[in-house]
PDB file of C-alpha atoms in Angstrom:
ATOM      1  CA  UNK R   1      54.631  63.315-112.070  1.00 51.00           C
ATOM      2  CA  UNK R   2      50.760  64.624-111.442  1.00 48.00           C
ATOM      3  CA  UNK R   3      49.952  60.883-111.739  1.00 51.00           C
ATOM      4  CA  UNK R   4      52.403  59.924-109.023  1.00 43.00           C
ATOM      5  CA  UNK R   5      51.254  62.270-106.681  1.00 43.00           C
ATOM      6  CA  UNK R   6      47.967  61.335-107.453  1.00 47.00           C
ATOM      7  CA  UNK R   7      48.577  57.452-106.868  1.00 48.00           C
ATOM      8  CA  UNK R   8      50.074  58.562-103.408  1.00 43.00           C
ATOM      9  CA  UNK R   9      47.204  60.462-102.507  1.00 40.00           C
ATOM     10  CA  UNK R  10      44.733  58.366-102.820  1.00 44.00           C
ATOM     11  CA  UNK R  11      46.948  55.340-101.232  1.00 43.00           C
ATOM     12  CA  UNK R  12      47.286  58.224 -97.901  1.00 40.00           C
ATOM     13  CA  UNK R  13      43.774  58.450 -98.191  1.00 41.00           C
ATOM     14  CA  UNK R  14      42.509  54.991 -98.104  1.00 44.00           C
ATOM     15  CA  UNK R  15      45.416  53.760 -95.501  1.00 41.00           C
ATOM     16  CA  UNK R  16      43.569  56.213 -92.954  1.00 40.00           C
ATOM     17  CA  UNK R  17      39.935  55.257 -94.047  1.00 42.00           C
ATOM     18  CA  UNK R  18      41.010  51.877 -93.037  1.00 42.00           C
ATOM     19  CA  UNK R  19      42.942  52.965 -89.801  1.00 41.00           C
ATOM     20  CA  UNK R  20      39.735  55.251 -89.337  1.00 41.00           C
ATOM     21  CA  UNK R  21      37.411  52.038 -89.810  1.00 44.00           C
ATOM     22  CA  UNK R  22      39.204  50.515 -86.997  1.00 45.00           C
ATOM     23  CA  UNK R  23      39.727  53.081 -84.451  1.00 55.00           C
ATOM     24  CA  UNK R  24      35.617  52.830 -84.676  1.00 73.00           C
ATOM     25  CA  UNK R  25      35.564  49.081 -84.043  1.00 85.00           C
ATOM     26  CA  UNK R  26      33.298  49.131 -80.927  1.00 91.00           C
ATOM     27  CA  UNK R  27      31.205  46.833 -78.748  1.00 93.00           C
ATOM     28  CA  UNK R  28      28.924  46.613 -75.431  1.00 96.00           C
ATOM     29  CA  UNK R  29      29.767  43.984 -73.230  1.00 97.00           C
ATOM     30  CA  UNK R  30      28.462  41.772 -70.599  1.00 98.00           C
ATOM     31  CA  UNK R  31      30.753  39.439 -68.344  1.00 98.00           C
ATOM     32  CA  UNK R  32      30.697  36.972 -65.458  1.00 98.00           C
ATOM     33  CA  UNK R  33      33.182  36.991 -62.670  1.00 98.00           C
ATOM     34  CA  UNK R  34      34.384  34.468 -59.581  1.00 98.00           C
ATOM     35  CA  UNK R  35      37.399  34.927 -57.242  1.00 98.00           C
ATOM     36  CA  UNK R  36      38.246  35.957 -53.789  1.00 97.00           C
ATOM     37  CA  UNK R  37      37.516  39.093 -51.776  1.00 97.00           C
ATOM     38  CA  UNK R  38      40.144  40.121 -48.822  1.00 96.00           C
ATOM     39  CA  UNK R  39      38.112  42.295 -46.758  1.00 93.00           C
ATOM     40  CA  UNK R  40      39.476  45.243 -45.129  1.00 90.00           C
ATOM     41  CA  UNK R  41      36.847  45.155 -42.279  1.00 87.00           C
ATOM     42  CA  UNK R  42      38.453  45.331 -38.603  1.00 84.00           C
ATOM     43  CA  UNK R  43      38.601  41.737 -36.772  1.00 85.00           C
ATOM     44  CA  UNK R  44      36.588  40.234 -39.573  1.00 89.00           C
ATOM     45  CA  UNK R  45      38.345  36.783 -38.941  1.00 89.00           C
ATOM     46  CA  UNK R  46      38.190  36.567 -35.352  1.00 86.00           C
ATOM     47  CA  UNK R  47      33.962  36.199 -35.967  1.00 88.00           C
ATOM     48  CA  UNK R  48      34.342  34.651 -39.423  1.00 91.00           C
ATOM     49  CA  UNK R  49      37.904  32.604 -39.270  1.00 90.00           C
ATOM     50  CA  UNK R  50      39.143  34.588 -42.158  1.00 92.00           C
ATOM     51  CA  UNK R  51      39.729  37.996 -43.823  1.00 93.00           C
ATOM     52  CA  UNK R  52      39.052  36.120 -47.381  1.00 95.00           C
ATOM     53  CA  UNK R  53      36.127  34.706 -49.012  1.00 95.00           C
ATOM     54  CA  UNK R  54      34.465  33.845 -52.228  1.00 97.00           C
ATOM     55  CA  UNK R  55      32.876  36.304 -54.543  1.00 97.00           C
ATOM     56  CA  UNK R  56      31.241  36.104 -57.975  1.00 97.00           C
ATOM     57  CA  UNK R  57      29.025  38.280 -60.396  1.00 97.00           C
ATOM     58  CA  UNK R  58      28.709  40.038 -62.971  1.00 98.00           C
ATOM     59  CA  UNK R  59      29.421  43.187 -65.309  1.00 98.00           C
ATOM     60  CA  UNK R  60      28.782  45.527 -68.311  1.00 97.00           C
ATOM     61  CA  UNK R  61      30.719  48.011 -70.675  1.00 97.00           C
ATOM     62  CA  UNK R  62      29.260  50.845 -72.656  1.00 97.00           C
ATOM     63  CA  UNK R  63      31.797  51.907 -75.096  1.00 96.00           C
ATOM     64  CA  UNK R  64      32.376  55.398 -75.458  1.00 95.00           C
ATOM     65  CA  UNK R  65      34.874  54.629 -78.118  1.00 93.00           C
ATOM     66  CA  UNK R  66      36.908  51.670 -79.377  1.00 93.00           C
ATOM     67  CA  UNK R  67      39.401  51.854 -76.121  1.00 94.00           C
ATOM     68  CA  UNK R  68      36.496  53.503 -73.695  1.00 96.00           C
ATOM     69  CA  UNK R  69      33.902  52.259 -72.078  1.00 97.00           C
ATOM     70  CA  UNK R  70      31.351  53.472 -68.914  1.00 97.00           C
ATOM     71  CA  UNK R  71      31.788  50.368 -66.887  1.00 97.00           C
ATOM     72  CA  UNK R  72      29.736  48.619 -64.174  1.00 97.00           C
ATOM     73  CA  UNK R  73      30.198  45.481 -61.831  1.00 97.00           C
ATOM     74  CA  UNK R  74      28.228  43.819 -59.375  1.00 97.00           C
ATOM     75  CA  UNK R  75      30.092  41.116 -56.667  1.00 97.00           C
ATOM     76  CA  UNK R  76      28.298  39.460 -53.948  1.00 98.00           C
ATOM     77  CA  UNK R  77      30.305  38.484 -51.107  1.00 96.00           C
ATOM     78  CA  UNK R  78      29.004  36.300 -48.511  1.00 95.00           C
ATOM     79  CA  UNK R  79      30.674  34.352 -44.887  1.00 93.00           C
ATOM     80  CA  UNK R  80      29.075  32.107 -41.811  1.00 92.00           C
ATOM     81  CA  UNK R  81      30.902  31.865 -38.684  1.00 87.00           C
ATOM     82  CA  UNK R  82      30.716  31.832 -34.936  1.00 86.00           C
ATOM     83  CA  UNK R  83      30.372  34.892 -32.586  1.00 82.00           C
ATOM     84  CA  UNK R  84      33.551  35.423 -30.337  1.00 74.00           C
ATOM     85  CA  UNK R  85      32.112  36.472 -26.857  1.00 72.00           C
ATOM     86  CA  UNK R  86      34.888  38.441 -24.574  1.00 67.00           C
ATOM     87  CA  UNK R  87      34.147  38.576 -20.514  1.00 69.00           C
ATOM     88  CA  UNK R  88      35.753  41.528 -19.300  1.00 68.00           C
ATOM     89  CA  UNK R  89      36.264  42.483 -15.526  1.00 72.00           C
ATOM     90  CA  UNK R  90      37.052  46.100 -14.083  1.00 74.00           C
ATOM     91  CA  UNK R  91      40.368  46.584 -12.305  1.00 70.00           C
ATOM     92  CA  UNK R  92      40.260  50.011 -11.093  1.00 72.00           C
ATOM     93  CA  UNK R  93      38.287  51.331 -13.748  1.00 67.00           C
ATOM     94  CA  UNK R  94      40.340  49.332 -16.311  1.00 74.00           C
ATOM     95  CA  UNK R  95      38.365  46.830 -18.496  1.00 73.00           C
ATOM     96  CA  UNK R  96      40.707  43.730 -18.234  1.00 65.00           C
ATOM     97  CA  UNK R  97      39.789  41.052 -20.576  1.00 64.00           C
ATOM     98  CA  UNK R  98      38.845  37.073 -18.458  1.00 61.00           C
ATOM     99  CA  UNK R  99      38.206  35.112 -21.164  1.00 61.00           C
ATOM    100  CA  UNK R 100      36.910  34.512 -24.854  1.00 68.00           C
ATOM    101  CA  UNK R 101      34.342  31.690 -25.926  1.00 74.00           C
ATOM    102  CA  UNK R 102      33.074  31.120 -29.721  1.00 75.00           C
ATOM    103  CA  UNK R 103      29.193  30.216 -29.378  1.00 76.00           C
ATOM    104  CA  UNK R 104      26.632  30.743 -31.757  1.00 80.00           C
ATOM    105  CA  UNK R 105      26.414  31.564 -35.504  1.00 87.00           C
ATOM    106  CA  UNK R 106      26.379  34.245 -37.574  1.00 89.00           C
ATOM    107  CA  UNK R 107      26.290  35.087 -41.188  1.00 91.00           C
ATOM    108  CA  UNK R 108      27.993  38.583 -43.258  1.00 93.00           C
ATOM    109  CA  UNK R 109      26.736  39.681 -46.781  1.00 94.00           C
ATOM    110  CA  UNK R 110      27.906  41.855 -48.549  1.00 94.00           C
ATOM    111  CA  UNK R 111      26.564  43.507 -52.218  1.00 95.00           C
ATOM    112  CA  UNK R 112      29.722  45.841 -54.128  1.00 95.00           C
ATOM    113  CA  UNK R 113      28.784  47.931 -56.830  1.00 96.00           C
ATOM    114  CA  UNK R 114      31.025  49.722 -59.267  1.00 96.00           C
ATOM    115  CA  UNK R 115      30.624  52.270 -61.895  1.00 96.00           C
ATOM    116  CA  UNK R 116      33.196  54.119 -63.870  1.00 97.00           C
ATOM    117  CA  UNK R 117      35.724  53.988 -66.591  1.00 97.00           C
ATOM    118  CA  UNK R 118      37.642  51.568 -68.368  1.00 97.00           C
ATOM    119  CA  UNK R 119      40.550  52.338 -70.612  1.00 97.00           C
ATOM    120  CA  UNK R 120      42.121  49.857 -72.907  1.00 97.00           C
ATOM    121  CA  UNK R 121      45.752  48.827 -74.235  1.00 96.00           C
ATOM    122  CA  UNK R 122      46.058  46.980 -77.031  1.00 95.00           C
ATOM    123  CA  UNK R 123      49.046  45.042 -76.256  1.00 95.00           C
ATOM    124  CA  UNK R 124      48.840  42.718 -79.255  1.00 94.00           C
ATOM    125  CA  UNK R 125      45.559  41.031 -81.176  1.00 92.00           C
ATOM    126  CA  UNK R 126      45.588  37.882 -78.179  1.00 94.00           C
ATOM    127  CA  UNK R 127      46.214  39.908 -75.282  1.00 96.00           C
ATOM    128  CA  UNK R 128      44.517  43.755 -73.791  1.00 97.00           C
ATOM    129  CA  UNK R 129      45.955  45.436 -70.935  1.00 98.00           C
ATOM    130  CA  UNK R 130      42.622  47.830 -69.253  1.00 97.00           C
ATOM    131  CA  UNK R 131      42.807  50.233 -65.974  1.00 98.00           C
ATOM    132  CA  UNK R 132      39.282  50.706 -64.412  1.00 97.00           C
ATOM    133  CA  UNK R 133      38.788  53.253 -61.480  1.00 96.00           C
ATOM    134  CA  UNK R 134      35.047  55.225 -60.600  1.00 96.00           C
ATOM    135  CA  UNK R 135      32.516  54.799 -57.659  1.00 94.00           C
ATOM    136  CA  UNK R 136      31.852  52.382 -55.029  1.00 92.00           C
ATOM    137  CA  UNK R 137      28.469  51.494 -53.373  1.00 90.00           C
ATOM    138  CA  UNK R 138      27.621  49.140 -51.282  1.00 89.00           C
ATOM    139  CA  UNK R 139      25.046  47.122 -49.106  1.00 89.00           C
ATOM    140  CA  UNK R 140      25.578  44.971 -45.905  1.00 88.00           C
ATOM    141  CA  UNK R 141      23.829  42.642 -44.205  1.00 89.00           C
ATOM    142  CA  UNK R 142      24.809  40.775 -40.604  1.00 87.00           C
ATOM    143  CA  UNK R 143      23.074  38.589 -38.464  1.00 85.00           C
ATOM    144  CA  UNK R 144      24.448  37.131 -35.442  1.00 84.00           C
ATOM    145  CA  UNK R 145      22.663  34.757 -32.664  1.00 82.00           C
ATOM    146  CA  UNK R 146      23.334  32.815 -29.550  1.00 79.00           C
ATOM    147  CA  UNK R 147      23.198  29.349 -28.484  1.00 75.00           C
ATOM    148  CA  UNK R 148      19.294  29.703 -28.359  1.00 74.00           C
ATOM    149  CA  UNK R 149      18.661  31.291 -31.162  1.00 67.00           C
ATOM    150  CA  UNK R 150      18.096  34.261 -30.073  1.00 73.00           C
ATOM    151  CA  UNK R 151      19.133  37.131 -32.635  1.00 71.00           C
ATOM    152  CA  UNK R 152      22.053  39.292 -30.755  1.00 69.00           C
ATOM    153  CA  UNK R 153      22.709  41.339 -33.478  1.00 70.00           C
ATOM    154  CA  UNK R 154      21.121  42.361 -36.969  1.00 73.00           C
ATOM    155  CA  UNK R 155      22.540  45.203 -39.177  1.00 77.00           C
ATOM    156  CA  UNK R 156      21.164  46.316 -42.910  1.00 78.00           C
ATOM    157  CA  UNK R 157      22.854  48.658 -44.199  1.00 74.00           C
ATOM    158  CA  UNK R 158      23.247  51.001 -47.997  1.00 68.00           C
ATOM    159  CA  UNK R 159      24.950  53.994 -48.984  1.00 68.00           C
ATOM    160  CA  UNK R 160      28.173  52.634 -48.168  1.00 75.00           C
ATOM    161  CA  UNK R 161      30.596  54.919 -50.480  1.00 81.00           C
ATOM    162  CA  UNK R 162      33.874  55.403 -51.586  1.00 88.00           C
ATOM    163  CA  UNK R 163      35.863  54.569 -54.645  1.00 92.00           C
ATOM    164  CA  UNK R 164      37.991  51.429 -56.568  1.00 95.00           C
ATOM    165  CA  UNK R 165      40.856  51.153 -59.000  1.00 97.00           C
ATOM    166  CA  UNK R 166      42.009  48.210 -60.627  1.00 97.00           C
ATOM    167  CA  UNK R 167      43.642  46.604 -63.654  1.00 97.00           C
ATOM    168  CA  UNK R 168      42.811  43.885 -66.009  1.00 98.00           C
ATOM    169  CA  UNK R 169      44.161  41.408 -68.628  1.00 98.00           C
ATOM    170  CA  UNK R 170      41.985  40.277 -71.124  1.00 98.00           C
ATOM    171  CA  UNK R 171      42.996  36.992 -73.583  1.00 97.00           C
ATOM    172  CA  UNK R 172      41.137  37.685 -76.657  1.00 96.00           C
ATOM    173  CA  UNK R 173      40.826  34.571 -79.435  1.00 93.00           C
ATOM    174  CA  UNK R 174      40.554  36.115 -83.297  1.00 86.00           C
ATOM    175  CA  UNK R 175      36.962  37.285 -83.842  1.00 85.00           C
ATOM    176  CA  UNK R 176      35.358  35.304 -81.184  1.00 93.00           C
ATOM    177  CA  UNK R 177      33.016  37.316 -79.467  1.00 96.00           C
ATOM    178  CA  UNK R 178      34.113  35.619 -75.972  1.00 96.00           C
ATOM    179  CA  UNK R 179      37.099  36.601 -74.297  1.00 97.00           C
ATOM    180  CA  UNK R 180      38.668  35.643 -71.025  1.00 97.00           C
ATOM    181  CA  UNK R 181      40.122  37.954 -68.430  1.00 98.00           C
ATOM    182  CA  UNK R 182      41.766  38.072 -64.514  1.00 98.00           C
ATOM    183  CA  UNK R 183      40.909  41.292 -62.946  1.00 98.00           C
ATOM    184  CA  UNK R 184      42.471  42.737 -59.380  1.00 97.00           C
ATOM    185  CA  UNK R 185      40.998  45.805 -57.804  1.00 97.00           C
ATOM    186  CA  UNK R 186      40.886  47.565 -54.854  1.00 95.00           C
ATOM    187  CA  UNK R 187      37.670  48.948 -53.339  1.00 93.00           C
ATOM    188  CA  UNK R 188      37.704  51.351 -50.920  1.00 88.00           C
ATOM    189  CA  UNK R 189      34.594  52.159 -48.928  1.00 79.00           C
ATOM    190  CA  UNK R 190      33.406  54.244 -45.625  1.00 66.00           C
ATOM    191  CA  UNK R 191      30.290  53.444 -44.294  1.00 56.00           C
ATOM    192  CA  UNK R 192      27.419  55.480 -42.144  1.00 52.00           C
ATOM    193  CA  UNK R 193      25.826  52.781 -40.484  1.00 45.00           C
ATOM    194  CA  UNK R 194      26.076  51.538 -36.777  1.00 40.00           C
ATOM    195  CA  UNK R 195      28.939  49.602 -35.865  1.00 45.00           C
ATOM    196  CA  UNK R 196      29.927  50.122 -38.881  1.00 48.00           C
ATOM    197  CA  UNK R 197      32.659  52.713 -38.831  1.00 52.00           C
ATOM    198  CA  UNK R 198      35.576  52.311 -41.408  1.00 60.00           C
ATOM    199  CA  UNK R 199      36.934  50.698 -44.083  1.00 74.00           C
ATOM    200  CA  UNK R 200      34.189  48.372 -45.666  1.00 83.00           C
ATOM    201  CA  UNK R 201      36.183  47.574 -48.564  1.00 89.00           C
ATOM    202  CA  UNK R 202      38.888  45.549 -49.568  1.00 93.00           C
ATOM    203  CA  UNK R 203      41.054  42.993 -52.569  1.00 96.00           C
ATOM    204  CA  UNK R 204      38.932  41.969 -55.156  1.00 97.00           C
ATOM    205  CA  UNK R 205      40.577  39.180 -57.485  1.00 97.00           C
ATOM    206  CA  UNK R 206      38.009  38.011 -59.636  1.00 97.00           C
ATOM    207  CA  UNK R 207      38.952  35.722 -63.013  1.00 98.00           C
ATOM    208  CA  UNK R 208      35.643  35.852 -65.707  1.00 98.00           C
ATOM    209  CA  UNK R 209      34.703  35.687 -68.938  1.00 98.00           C
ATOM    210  CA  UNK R 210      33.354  38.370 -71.294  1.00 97.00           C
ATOM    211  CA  UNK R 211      30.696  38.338 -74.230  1.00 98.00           C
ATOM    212  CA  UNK R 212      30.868  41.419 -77.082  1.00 96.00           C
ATOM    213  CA  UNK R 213      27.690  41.829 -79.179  1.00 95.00           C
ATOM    214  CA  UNK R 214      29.599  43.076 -82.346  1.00 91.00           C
ATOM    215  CA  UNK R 215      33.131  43.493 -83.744  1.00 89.00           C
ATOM    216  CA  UNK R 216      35.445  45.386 -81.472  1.00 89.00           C
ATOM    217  CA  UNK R 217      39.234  46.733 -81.797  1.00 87.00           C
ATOM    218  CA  UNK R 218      42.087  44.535 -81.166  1.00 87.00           C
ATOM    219  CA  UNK R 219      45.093  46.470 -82.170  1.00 83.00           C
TER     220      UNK R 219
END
């Protein structure tokens, strides 16, 4: 009977060394991203065309354990278009709009930083569901100039903050150390600078690839 128990013991014992072995299955990673970004910013298209645009960068995670990580991403966002010009006239102290003409060109970038948390489901050893949320920062950049040349408008802006939340679904292959993955989030962002008054962020849907330097948890 002692010998039973003992057997059974030592079976409990090793069955959580090995459960242990994996919960501690960790890795840094580094990733690169491409997609769209739907801008929140007020009458973007009617200087740009669009609300939408191509992004791409690039991230890292810093595992905290095998399902944490501190996470960081970096998009650039970038658009050219042509300056609307409005003509207004006064009727009775009223600003009534005459007319609109598109002349001119202008260019929009736009740097998005995030840094926070990732959390990770193992939904089988193929597939991992995350949720991401933390700290937005960001940088913008507009020029705008007329027929001439002449620059009508330059802004440069930082310190742009506010927060994002998002999800992602990672396809994992066996022990490869690559790993592909379609991430949507949603920044959110005031800013401090000029005309610049609102919401500076927007829908980032961004499909990417990631690299992990050592073994991590699957399941």
């Amino acid at each position: 009977m002692q010998k039973k128990i003992l057997i059974f013991v030592l079976i409990i014992i090793s069955s959580l060394s090995i459960f242990a072995q994996g919960e501690n299955l960790k890795s840094v990673f580094l990733s690169v991203h491409s997609g769209i970004f739907l801008t929140s910013i007020e009458d973007f298209d009617k200087t740009y065309d669009s609300q939408l645009g191509l992004v791409y960068g690039l991230g890292i995670g810093l595992p905290l354990s095998a399902r944490s990580y501190l996470y960081g991403k970096a998009t650039y966002f970038s658009k050219s278009g042509t300056p609307l010009i409005q003509t207004y006239n006064f009727e009775n102290g009223t600003p009534v709009l005459v007319s609109e003409t598109r002349e001119g060109s202008a260019s929009y970038t736009q740097w998005i930083f995030n840094g926070g948390f990732l959390y990770n489901f193992f939904l089988s050893r193929d597939w991992t569901f995350g949720l991401n949320g933390g700290i937005t920062y960001s940088t913008i950049s507009e020029e705008q100039k007329n027929n001439s040349g002449t620059v009508s408008l330059s802004v440069d802006g930082s310190g742009i903050f506010g927060f994002f939340i998002g999800g992602v679904l990672e396809k994992n292959f066996n022990q490869s150390p690559f790993s592909i993955f379609i991430e949507p989030q949603f920044n959110f962002s005031r800013s401090d600078v000029l005309r610049y008054v609102g919401n500076y962020g927007g829908l980032n849907l961004n499909v990417g690839a990631r690299f992990y330097f050592k073994e991590r948890r699957l399941e």
